[in-house]
CSV table of C-alpha atoms in Angstrom, one decimal:
chain,number,residue,atom,x,y,z
A,1,MET,CA,0.7,9.6,10.2
A,2,GLN,CA,-0.3,9.0,6.6
A,3,ARG,CA,2.2,7.8,4.0
A,4,TYR,CA,1.5,7.4,0.3
A,5,PRO,CA,3.6,4.8,-1.4
A,6,ARG,CA,3.3,5.6,-5.1
A,7,ASP,CA,6.2,7.5,-6.6
A,8,PHE,CA,5.1,10.2,-9.1
A,9,ARG,CA,8.5,12.0,-9.1
A,10,GLY,CA,10.8,9.4,-10.5
A,11,HIS,CA,13.9,11.0,-12.0
A,12,GLY,CA,12.2,14.4,-12.0
A,13,GLN,CA,12.5,17.3,-14.4
A,14,ASN,CA,16.2,16.6,-15.1
A,15,PRO,CA,16.7,12.9,-15.6
A,16,PRO,CA,20.3,11.6,-15.5
A,17,ASP,CA,22.3,11.3,-18.7
A,18,ALA,CA,22.1,7.6,-19.5
A,19,ALA,CA,25.6,7.8,-21.0
A,20,TRP,CA,25.0,4.6,-23.0
A,21,PRO,CA,28.2,2.9,-24.3
A,22,ASN,CA,29.9,4.4,-27.4
A,23,GLY,CA,27.7,7.5,-27.3
A,24,ALA,CA,24.5,5.6,-28.2
A,25,LYS,CA,21.4,7.8,-28.6
A,26,ILE,CA,19.0,5.0,-27.7
A,27,ALA,CA,19.1,1.6,-26.1
A,28,ILE,CA,16.7,-0.9,-27.7
A,29,SER,CA,15.8,-3.8,-25.4
A,30,LEU,CA,14.1,-6.6,-27.3
A,31,VAL,CA,12.3,-9.0,-25.0
A,32,LEU,CA,10.9,-12.4,-26.1
A,33,ASN,CA,8.5,-13.8,-23.7
A,34,TYR,CA,8.7,-17.6,-23.6
A,35,GLU,CA,5.4,-18.9,-22.0
A,36,GLU,CA,4.5,-21.9,-24.1
A,37,GLY,CA,4.0,-24.8,-21.7
A,38,GLY,CA,3.7,-22.6,-18.6
A,39,GLU,CA,0.2,-21.3,-19.2
A,40,ASN,CA,-3.0,-22.2,-17.4
A,41,ASN,CA,-3.8,-25.9,-18.1
A,42,ILE,CA,-5.2,-28.7,-16.1
A,43,LEU,CA,-2.2,-30.7,-17.3
A,44,HIS,CA,-0.2,-28.2,-15.2
A,45,GLY,CA,-2.3,-28.6,-12.1
A,46,ASP,CA,-4.5,-25.6,-12.8
A,47,GLY,CA,-8.2,-25.5,-12.5
A,48,GLN,CA,-9.0,-24.2,-16.0
A,49,SER,CA,-7.6,-23.5,-19.4
A,50,GLU,CA,-5.7,-20.4,-20.5
A,51,ALA,CA,-7.7,-17.4,-21.7
A,52,PHE,CA,-5.0,-14.7,-22.0
A,53,LEU,CA,-3.0,-13.4,-25.1
A,54,SER,CA,-4.1,-15.6,-27.9
A,55,ASP,CA,-5.7,-15.1,-31.3
A,56,ILE,CA,-9.0,-16.5,-30.0
A,57,ALA,CA,-11.2,-13.4,-29.7
A,58,GLY,CA,-13.1,-13.2,-26.4
A,59,ALA,CA,-11.5,-16.3,-25.0
A,60,ALA,CA,-12.7,-17.4,-21.6
A,61,PRO,CA,-11.2,-20.1,-19.3
A,62,TRP,CA,-12.8,-23.5,-19.5
A,63,PRO,CA,-13.0,-24.8,-15.9
A,64,ASN,CA,-11.7,-28.4,-15.4
A,65,GLN,CA,-11.2,-28.8,-19.2
A,66,ARG,CA,-8.4,-28.7,-21.7
A,67,HIS,CA,-9.0,-26.2,-24.5
A,68,TRP,CA,-7.6,-27.8,-27.6
A,69,ASN,CA,-7.7,-24.7,-29.7
A,70,MET,CA,-6.0,-22.5,-27.1
A,71,GLU,CA,-3.3,-25.2,-26.5
A,72,SER,CA,-2.6,-25.4,-30.2
A,73,LEU,CA,-2.1,-21.6,-30.5
A,74,TYR,CA,0.4,-21.7,-27.6
A,75,ASP,CA,2.0,-24.8,-29.3
A,76,TYR,CA,2.5,-22.7,-32.5
A,77,GLY,CA,4.7,-20.3,-30.5
A,78,ALA,CA,7.0,-23.1,-29.5
A,79,ARG,CA,6.9,-25.2,-32.7
A,80,ALA,CA,7.1,-22.4,-35.4
A,81,GLY,CA,7.1,-18.9,-34.0
A,82,PHE,CA,10.2,-19.3,-31.8
A,83,TRP,CA,12.3,-20.7,-34.6
A,84,ARG,CA,11.2,-17.9,-37.0
A,85,LEU,CA,12.2,-15.3,-34.5
A,86,HIS,CA,15.4,-17.2,-33.7
A,87,ARG,CA,16.4,-17.1,-37.4
A,88,LEU,CA,15.6,-13.4,-37.5
A,89,PHE,CA,17.6,-12.3,-34.5
A,90,THR,CA,20.6,-14.6,-35.0
A,91,GLY,CA,20.7,-13.6,-38.7
A,92,LEU,CA,20.9,-9.9,-37.8
A,93,ASN,CA,23.2,-10.6,-34.9
A,94,ILE,CA,20.8,-8.9,-32.5
A,95,PRO,CA,20.8,-10.2,-28.9
A,96,VAL,CA,17.6,-10.5,-27.0
A,97,THR,CA,16.4,-11.1,-23.4
A,98,ILE,CA,14.2,-14.0,-22.8
A,99,TYR,CA,11.5,-13.8,-20.2
A,100,GLY,CA,11.4,-17.5,-19.5
A,101,VAL,CA,8.6,-19.1,-17.5
A,102,ALA,CA,10.5,-21.8,-15.5
A,103,THR,CA,8.0,-24.6,-16.2
A,104,ALA,CA,7.8,-23.7,-19.9
A,105,LEU,CA,11.6,-23.8,-20.2
A,106,ALA,CA,11.6,-27.2,-18.5
A,107,ARG,CA,9.2,-28.5,-21.2
A,108,ASN,CA,11.1,-27.0,-24.1
A,109,PRO,CA,14.8,-28.1,-23.9
A,110,GLU,CA,15.6,-27.6,-27.6
A,111,GLN,CA,14.5,-24.0,-27.5
A,112,VAL,CA,16.5,-23.5,-24.3
A,113,ALA,CA,19.6,-24.9,-26.0
A,114,ALA,CA,19.1,-22.5,-28.9
A,115,MET,CA,18.7,-19.5,-26.6
A,116,LYS,CA,22.0,-20.4,-24.8
A,117,SER,CA,23.8,-21.1,-28.1
A,118,ALA,CA,22.8,-17.6,-29.4
A,119,GLY,CA,24.1,-16.0,-26.3
A,120,TRP,CA,20.7,-14.6,-25.3
A,121,GLU,CA,20.0,-13.6,-21.7
A,122,ILE,CA,17.5,-16.0,-20.1
A,123,ALA,CA,15.7,-14.1,-17.3
A,124,SER,CA,12.9,-15.6,-15.1
A,125,HIS,CA,9.3,-15.0,-16.0
A,126,GLY,CA,8.1,-16.8,-12.9
A,127,LEU,CA,7.3,-20.4,-12.1
A,128,LYS,CA,4.0,-20.5,-14.2
A,129,TRP,CA,2.3,-18.1,-16.6
A,130,VAL,CA,-0.6,-17.5,-14.2
A,131,ASP,CA,-2.3,-14.6,-12.5
A,132,HIS,CA,-0.7,-13.7,-9.1
A,133,ARG,CA,-3.2,-11.0,-8.2
A,134,ASP,CA,-4.9,-13.0,-5.4
A,135,MET,CA,-2.0,-15.2,-4.5
A,136,PRO,CA,-1.2,-15.1,-0.7
A,137,GLN,CA,2.1,-13.5,0.0
A,138,ALA,CA,3.6,-16.7,1.5
A,139,GLU,CA,2.6,-18.7,-1.6
A,140,GLU,CA,4.0,-16.2,-4.0
A,141,ARG,CA,7.3,-16.1,-2.1
A,142,ALA,CA,7.5,-19.9,-2.3
A,143,GLN,CA,6.7,-19.8,-6.0
A,144,ILE,CA,9.5,-17.3,-6.6
A,145,ALA,CA,12.0,-19.5,-4.8
A,146,GLU,CA,10.9,-22.5,-6.8
A,147,ALA,CA,11.1,-20.6,-10.0
A,148,ILE,CA,14.7,-19.7,-9.2
A,149,ARG,CA,15.5,-23.3,-8.3
A,150,LEU,CA,13.9,-24.8,-11.4
A,151,HIS,CA,15.3,-22.2,-13.7
A,152,THR,CA,18.8,-22.9,-12.4
A,153,GLU,CA,18.3,-26.6,-12.8
A,154,VAL,CA,17.0,-26.3,-16.4
A,155,VAL,CA,19.3,-23.5,-17.7
A,156,GLY,CA,22.4,-24.3,-15.8
A,157,THR,CA,22.8,-20.9,-14.3
A,158,PRO,CA,20.5,-18.9,-12.0
A,159,PRO,CA,18.5,-16.0,-13.5
A,160,ARG,CA,19.8,-12.5,-13.0
A,161,GLY,CA,16.7,-10.8,-14.1
A,162,TRP,CA,13.0,-11.2,-13.2
A,163,TYR,CA,9.6,-10.3,-14.7
A,164,THR,CA,6.3,-11.8,-13.6
A,165,GLY,CA,3.9,-9.9,-15.8
A,166,ARG,CA,0.7,-11.0,-14.2
A,167,CYS,CA,2.0,-9.8,-10.8
A,168,SER,CA,0.5,-8.9,-7.5
A,169,LEU,CA,1.0,-5.8,-5.3
A,170,ASN,CA,3.8,-7.7,-3.5
A,171,THR,CA,5.8,-9.1,-6.5
A,172,VAL,CA,8.4,-6.3,-6.8
A,173,ASP,CA,9.2,-6.3,-3.1
A,174,LEU,CA,9.2,-10.1,-2.9
A,175,THR,CA,11.6,-10.5,-5.8
A,176,ALA,CA,13.9,-7.7,-4.5
A,177,GLU,CA,14.0,-9.4,-1.1
A,178,THR,CA,15.6,-12.5,-2.5
A,179,GLY,CA,18.8,-10.5,-3.3
A,180,GLN,CA,19.0,-12.7,-6.4
A,181,PHE,CA,18.4,-10.2,-9.2
A,182,ASP,CA,20.5,-7.6,-10.9
A,183,TRP,CA,17.3,-6.2,-12.3
A,184,ILE,CA,13.5,-6.7,-12.1
A,185,SER,CA,11.0,-5.3,-14.6
A,186,ASP,CA,7.5,-5.6,-13.1
A,187,THR,CA,6.9,-1.8,-13.7
A,188,TYR,CA,6.0,0.3,-16.7
A,189,ASP,CA,6.7,3.7,-15.2
A,190,ASP,CA,9.7,5.2,-16.9
A,191,ASP,CA,12.0,5.3,-19.9
A,192,LEU,CA,15.1,4.8,-17.8
A,193,PRO,CA,16.2,2.4,-15.1
A,194,TYR,CA,16.0,3.5,-11.5
A,195,TRP,CA,16.7,2.2,-8.0
A,196,ARG,CA,14.2,1.0,-5.5
A,197,GLU,CA,15.0,0.6,-1.8
A,198,VAL,CA,13.5,-2.6,-0.4
A,199,GLY,CA,14.7,-2.9,3.2
A,200,ALA,CA,18.5,-3.1,3.0
A,201,ARG,CA,18.4,-4.0,-0.7
A,202,ASP,CA,19.1,-1.4,-3.4
A,203,GLN,CA,17.2,-3.0,-6.3
A,204,LEU,CA,17.6,-1.9,-9.9
A,205,VAL,CA,14.3,-1.7,-11.8
A,206,ILE,CA,14.3,-1.7,-15.6
A,207,PRO,CA,10.8,-0.7,-16.6
A,208,TYR,CA,9.0,-2.8,-19.3
A,209,THR,CA,6.3,-2.0,-21.8
A,210,LEU,CA,2.7,-3.0,-22.5
A,211,GLU,CA,2.2,-0.7,-25.5
A,212,ALA,CA,5.3,-1.3,-27.7
A,213,ASN,CA,4.3,-4.9,-27.3
A,214,ASP,CA,2.9,-7.4,-29.7
A,215,MET,CA,0.3,-8.4,-27.0
A,216,ARG,CA,-1.8,-5.7,-28.6
A,217,PHE,CA,-2.4,-8.0,-31.5
A,218,ALA,CA,-4.5,-10.0,-29.0
A,219,THR,CA,-6.1,-7.1,-27.0
A,220,ALA,CA,-8.3,-4.2,-27.9
A,221,PRO,CA,-7.6,-1.6,-29.0
A,222,GLY,CA,-4.7,-3.1,-30.7
A,223,TYR,CA,-2.8,-3.8,-33.9
A,224,THR,CA,-4.5,-5.7,-36.8
A,225,ASP,CA,-1.5,-6.0,-39.1
A,226,GLY,CA,2.3,-5.8,-39.0
A,227,GLU,CA,2.3,-2.4,-40.6
A,228,GLN,CA,0.5,-0.9,-37.6
A,229,PHE,CA,3.1,-2.5,-35.3
A,230,TYR,CA,5.9,-1.1,-37.4
A,231,THR,CA,4.5,2.4,-37.4
A,232,TYR,CA,4.1,2.4,-33.6
A,233,LEU,CA,7.6,1.1,-33.1
A,234,LYS,CA,9.0,3.6,-35.6
A,235,ASP,CA,7.2,6.6,-34.1
A,236,SER,CA,8.5,5.6,-30.6
A,237,PHE,CA,12.0,5.1,-31.9
A,238,ASP,CA,12.0,8.5,-33.7
A,239,THR,CA,10.9,10.3,-30.6
A,240,LEU,CA,13.4,8.6,-28.3
A,241,TYR,CA,16.2,8.9,-30.8
A,242,ALA,CA,15.6,12.7,-31.1
A,243,GLU,CA,15.7,13.0,-27.3
A,244,GLY,CA,19.0,11.1,-27.3
A,245,ALA,CA,20.4,13.4,-30.0
A,246,ALA,CA,19.5,16.3,-27.7
A,247,GLY,CA,21.4,14.8,-24.8
A,248,GLN,CA,18.6,12.9,-23.1
A,249,ALA,CA,19.2,9.3,-24.1
A,250,LYS,CA,16.5,6.8,-23.1
A,251,MET,CA,15.7,3.1,-23.2
A,252,PHE,CA,13.2,1.6,-25.6
A,253,SER,CA,11.7,-1.8,-24.6
A,254,VAL,CA,9.9,-3.9,-27.2
A,255,GLY,CA,7.8,-6.8,-25.9
A,256,LEU,CA,7.4,-9.9,-28.1
A,257,HIS,CA,5.7,-13.3,-27.8
A,258,CYS,CA,6.5,-16.4,-29.9
A,259,ARG,CA,2.9,-17.3,-30.6
A,260,LEU,CA,2.0,-13.7,-31.6
A,261,ILE,CA,4.8,-11.9,-33.5
A,262,GLY,CA,6.0,-15.3,-34.7
A,263,ARG,CA,3.2,-15.4,-37.2
A,264,PRO,CA,4.2,-14.6,-40.8
A,265,GLY,CA,2.0,-11.5,-41.2
A,266,LYS,CA,3.0,-10.0,-37.9
A,267,ILE,CA,6.7,-10.6,-38.0
A,268,ALA,CA,7.0,-8.6,-41.2
A,269,GLY,CA,6.3,-5.4,-39.3
A,270,LEU,CA,9.0,-6.3,-36.8
A,271,LYS,CA,11.5,-6.9,-39.6
A,272,ARG,CA,10.8,-3.5,-41.1
A,273,PHE,CA,11.4,-1.9,-37.8
A,274,LEU,CA,14.7,-3.6,-37.1
A,275,ASP,CA,15.9,-2.6,-40.6
A,276,TYR,CA,14.8,1.0,-39.9
A,277,ALA,CA,16.5,1.2,-36.5
A,278,ARG,CA,19.7,-0.4,-37.8
A,279,SER,CA,19.9,2.2,-40.5
A,280,HIS,CA,20.6,4.8,-37.9
A,281,GLU,CA,24.0,5.4,-36.2
A,282,ALA,CA,24.5,5.3,-32.4
A,283,VAL,CA,21.8,2.6,-31.8
A,284,TRP,CA,22.6,0.1,-29.0
A,285,PHE,CA,20.8,-3.3,-28.9
A,286,PRO,CA,21.7,-4.6,-25.4
A,287,ARG,CA,20.3,-7.5,-23.4
A,288,ARG,CA,18.7,-6.2,-20.2
A,289,ILE,CA,21.6,-7.6,-18.1
A,290,GLU,CA,23.9,-5.3,-20.0
A,291,ILE,CA,21.7,-2.3,-19.3
A,292,ALA,CA,21.7,-3.3,-15.6
A,293,GLU,CA,25.5,-3.6,-15.5
A,294,HIS,CA,25.9,-0.3,-17.3
A,295,TRP,CA,23.5,1.5,-15.0
A,296,ALA,CA,25.0,0.1,-11.8
A,297,LYS,CA,28.4,1.2,-12.9
A,298,THR,CA,27.4,4.6,-14.3
A,299,HIS,CA,24.6,5.5,-11.9
A,300,PRO,CA,25.2,3.7,-8.6
A,301,HIS,CA,22.5,4.2,-6.0
A,302,GLN,CA,23.1,6.7,-3.2
A,303,ARG,CA,20.9,6.5,-0.2
A,304,PHE,CA,19.8,9.6,1.8
A,305,ALA,CA,17.5,10.2,4.7
A,306,ARG,CA,14.1,10.4,3.1
A,307,PRO,CA,11.6,12.7,4.8
A,308,SER,CA,8.6,10.4,4.2
A,309,GLN,CA,10.4,7.6,6.0
A,310,MET,CA,11.4,9.6,9.1
A,311,ASP,CA,9.8,9.3,12.5
A,312,ARG,CA,8.3,12.5,14.0
A,313,ALA,CA,11.3,13.4,16.1
A,314,GLY,CA,13.7,13.0,13.3
A,315,PHE,CA,11.5,14.9,10.9
A,316,VAL,CA,11.1,17.9,13.2
A,317,ALA,CA,14.8,17.9,14.1
A,318,SER,CA,15.8,17.9,10.4
A,319,PHE,CA,13.2,20.4,9.1
A,320,GLY,CA,12.0,22.4,12.2
A,321,SER,CA,14.3,25.3,11.4
A,322,ILE,CA,13.4,25.6,7.7
A,323,PHE,CA,10.9,28.2,8.7
A,324,GLU,CA,12.7,30.5,11.1
A,325,HIS,CA,12.1,29.5,14.8
A,326,SER,CA,8.8,27.8,13.8
A,327,PRO,CA,9.1,24.0,14.3
A,328,TRP,CA,5.3,23.8,14.5
A,329,ILE,CA,5.2,24.0,10.7
A,330,ALA,CA,7.2,20.8,10.5
A,331,GLU,CA,5.1,19.2,13.2
A,332,ARG,CA,1.9,19.8,11.2
A,333,ALA,CA,3.5,18.8,7.9
A,334,PHE,CA,4.6,15.4,9.4
A,335,ASP,CA,0.9,14.5,9.7
A,336,LEU,CA,0.2,15.1,6.0
A,337,GLU,CA,-0.1,12.3,3.4
A,338,LEU,CA,3.7,12.3,2.6
A,339,GLY,CA,5.3,10.0,0.1
A,340,PRO,CA,8.2,9.7,-2.3
A,341,ALA,CA,7.1,12.9,-4.0
A,342,HIS,CA,8.0,14.7,-0.8
A,343,ASP,CA,11.5,13.3,-0.6
A,344,SER,CA,12.9,16.1,-2.7
A,345,ALA,CA,13.5,19.7,-1.9
A,346,LEU,CA,10.5,21.0,-4.0
A,347,GLY,CA,8.2,18.2,-2.7
A,348,LEU,CA,8.9,18.8,1.0
A,349,HIS,CA,8.8,22.6,0.5
A,350,ASN,CA,5.3,22.2,-0.8
A,351,ALA,CA,4.2,20.3,2.3
A,352,LEU,CA,5.8,22.8,4.6
A,353,ALA,CA,4.4,25.8,2.7
A,354,ARG,CA,0.9,24.3,2.8
A,355,MET,CA,1.1,24.4,6.6
A,356,PHE,CA,2.4,27.9,6.6
A,357,ARG,CA,-0.3,29.1,4.1
A,358,SER,CA,-3.1,27.4,6.1
A,359,ALA,CA,-2.0,28.9,9.4
A,360,SER,CA,-3.9,31.8,11.0
A,361,PRO,CA,-2.8,35.4,10.2
A,362,ALA,CA,-1.4,35.6,13.7
A,363,GLU,CA,0.6,32.5,13.3
A,364,ARG,CA,2.0,33.7,10.0
A,365,LEU,CA,2.8,37.0,11.6
A,366,ALA,CA,4.7,35.2,14.3
A,367,VAL,CA,6.8,33.5,11.6
A,368,LEU,CA,7.6,36.9,10.1
A,369,THR,CA,8.6,38.5,13.4
A,370,ALA,CA,10.8,35.5,14.1
A,371,HIS,CA,13.1,36.6,11.3
A,372,PRO,CA,16.0,38.8,12.2
A,373,ASP,CA,16.7,42.3,10.8
A,374,LEU,CA,19.1,42.3,7.9
A,375,ALA,CA,22.5,43.3,9.2
A,376,GLY,CA,20.9,44.2,12.5
A,377,LYS,CA,21.9,43.9,16.1
A,378,LEU,CA,21.5,40.1,16.3
A,379,ALA,CA,23.9,39.7,13.4
A,380,ALA,CA,26.4,42.0,15.0
A,381,ALA,CA,26.1,40.0,18.2
A,382,LYS,CA,26.5,36.7,16.2
A,383,ARG,CA,23.1,35.5,17.6
A,384,LEU,CA,21.5,34.5,14.3
A,385,THR,CA,20.6,30.9,13.5
A,386,ALA,CA,23.1,29.1,11.4
A,387,GLU,CA,20.9,29.3,8.4
A,388,SER,CA,20.4,33.1,8.7
A,389,THR,CA,24.1,33.6,9.3
A,390,ALA,CA,25.0,31.8,6.1
A,391,GLU,CA,22.4,33.6,4.1
A,392,GLN,CA,23.3,37.1,5.2
A,393,SER,CA,27.0,36.2,4.6
A,394,SER,CA,26.2,35.1,1.1
A,395,ALA,CA,25.2,38.6,0.2
A,396,ALA,CA,28.2,40.1,2.1
A,397,LEU,CA,25.9,41.6,4.7
A,398,ASP,CA,28.5,40.6,7.3
A,399,ALA,CA,31.0,42.9,5.7
A,400,LEU,CA,29.3,46.3,5.4
A,401,THR,CA,30.9,49.7,5.6
A,402,ASP,CA,29.8,51.9,8.5
A,403,ALA,CA,27.7,53.9,6.2
A,404,GLU,CA,26.0,50.8,4.7
A,405,ARG,CA,25.3,49.4,8.2
A,406,ASP,CA,23.8,52.7,9.3
A,407,ARG,CA,21.6,52.7,6.2
A,408,PHE,CA,20.4,49.2,6.9
A,409,GLN,CA,19.6,49.9,10.5
A,410,SER,CA,17.7,53.1,9.6
A,411,LEU,CA,15.6,51.2,7.0
A,412,ASN,CA,15.0,48.3,9.4
A,413,ALA,CA,13.7,50.7,12.1
A,414,ALA,CA,11.4,52.6,9.6
A,415,TYR,CA,10.1,49.4,8.0
A,416,THR,CA,9.3,47.6,11.2
A,417,ALA,CA,7.7,50.7,12.7
A,418,LYS,CA,5.4,51.0,9.6
A,419,HIS,CA,4.5,47.3,9.0
A,420,GLY,CA,5.0,45.6,12.4
A,421,PHE,CA,7.4,43.0,11.1
A,422,PRO,CA,11.0,43.0,9.8
A,423,PHE,CA,11.9,43.4,6.2
A,424,ILE,CA,12.3,39.9,4.7
A,425,ILE,CA,14.0,39.0,1.5
A,426,ALA,CA,15.6,35.8,0.2
A,427,VAL,CA,19.1,37.2,0.2
A,428,ARG,CA,20.6,34.3,-1.8
A,429,ASP,CA,18.7,35.6,-4.8
A,430,HIS,CA,20.4,39.0,-4.5
A,431,ASP,CA,23.5,41.0,-3.9
A,432,LYS,CA,23.9,43.9,-1.5
A,433,ALA,CA,22.9,46.6,-4.0
A,434,SER,CA,19.7,44.9,-5.1
A,435,ILE,CA,18.7,44.2,-1.5
A,436,LEU,CA,19.0,47.9,-0.7
A,437,ALA,CA,17.1,48.8,-3.8
A,438,ALA,CA,14.3,46.4,-2.9
A,439,PHE,CA,14.3,47.7,0.7
A,440,GLU,CA,13.9,51.3,-0.3
A,441,THR,CA,11.1,50.4,-2.8
A,442,ARG,CA,9.1,48.1,-0.5
A,443,ILE,CA,9.1,50.4,2.5
A,444,GLY,CA,6.7,52.5,0.7
A,445,HIS,CA,4.1,49.7,0.1
A,446,ASP,CA,1.0,49.3,2.2
A,447,THR,CA,1.1,46.7,4.9
A,448,VAL,CA,-1.3,44.3,3.3
A,449,THR,CA,0.9,44.2,0.2
A,450,GLU,CA,4.0,43.8,2.3
A,451,PHE,CA,2.6,41.1,4.4
A,452,ALA,CA,1.9,39.0,1.3
A,453,THR,CA,5.3,39.8,-0.1
A,454,ALA,CA,7.1,38.9,3.1
A,455,CYS,CA,5.2,35.6,3.3
A,456,ALA,CA,6.3,34.8,-0.3
A,457,GLN,CA,9.9,35.6,0.6
A,458,VAL,CA,9.7,33.4,3.7
A,459,GLU,CA,8.6,30.5,1.5
A,460,ARG,CA,11.4,31.3,-0.9
A,461,ILE,CA,14.0,31.2,1.9
A,462,ALA,CA,12.6,27.9,3.0
A,463,GLU,CA,12.9,26.5,-0.5
A,464,LEU,CA,16.5,27.5,-0.7
A,465,ARG,CA,17.3,26.0,2.7
A,466,LEU,CA,15.7,22.7,1.6
A,467,LYS,CA,17.7,22.6,-1.6
A,468,ALA,CA,20.8,22.6,0.5
A,469,LEU,CA,19.6,19.5,2.2
A,470,LEU,CA,17.7,17.4,-0.3
A,471,PRO,CA,17.8,16.4,-4.0
């Protein structure tokens, strides 16, 4: 058994209506990362200086040394950048979510007091602003627990949201397992929140952004001035706002850092964007906790039996009858590289159809001959499968006149005698009249053409059956 963990389907072709409060066409989540005092530094017990997200081009870590210039750039974020941003947001009465590194919050009590006074949400940004990529799972779990403890001690309340940033493959599951968080944001994979099942936990994920993010002032290719940042934010806003006006409201995350956007030349672009966004009606500026509360109320999670998580017996029992009397197709499909993409009707149909298409001509013929005649003797004797009974009933084939029944039986006999398999059609796509019309047309085709047509109809029947079972 092979299972593929990545989820390429997400909300699918028809995402849910966000139904933001008061008919908002867009939800703009402004996030201010507070990392100053939590970055790599030998003063913090690390083995080197910080080298990430600063205005030092090509910065590299200094092993076993303090990096005075790097420290001073981070210090600017706390000493000047934060307060410039605080004045901006409080002056506009726009709430923000803080991603607060616990050790940084502990070293910056006046800034924490200002965050609380402004009514900002203070979420956890981990214990330290360091890379978790190679961190052993047990150590990361312990650091998450300590981040929660220290955050609660410093802020006065436990964090309800989490974002690590420099995360590991295990971070999302480890944070979800705590049961602590109304939301986590260590993903960048959608424009809407979604639910993730981690054991018994239904965890809400609110995706974040690395592109509508001032970090690109410090990375290449990136922004060189505030106008470029403004242009990118405006273009993103315009696209999402138009989608919202068309009934597909989305979320727009904007990532900020005190030491970056807090510089005078950079913050000018942010100011222009906020003025632009506020000039539109039906724009919501929520904290992420408000997005989480709204989503949990409006779109609560509903679990269902996921094909990719079933054992073999359960999988075959659930889907062995999708192709008429041919459980071997489900048996073979179970051994494919199934994943979240196959937990929908269309996804699982693709997996089952692959096994049908790759089967030998004799095996596919056996699937065709397993199908009953339309309105035939098995139907009259009530010996059809439950699926076939419901399908034939949907086209009123169980309520034929004597003349109609005679016509069907005559066509059945002639078709089978000519082609060697019964006439197959996805009756849920038709009514009685169109079925008869197709019957009388197709009986004249050559057998090669009809074999291909019948196989395509078998796949269509399987698709409709799956749509009755899965999202």
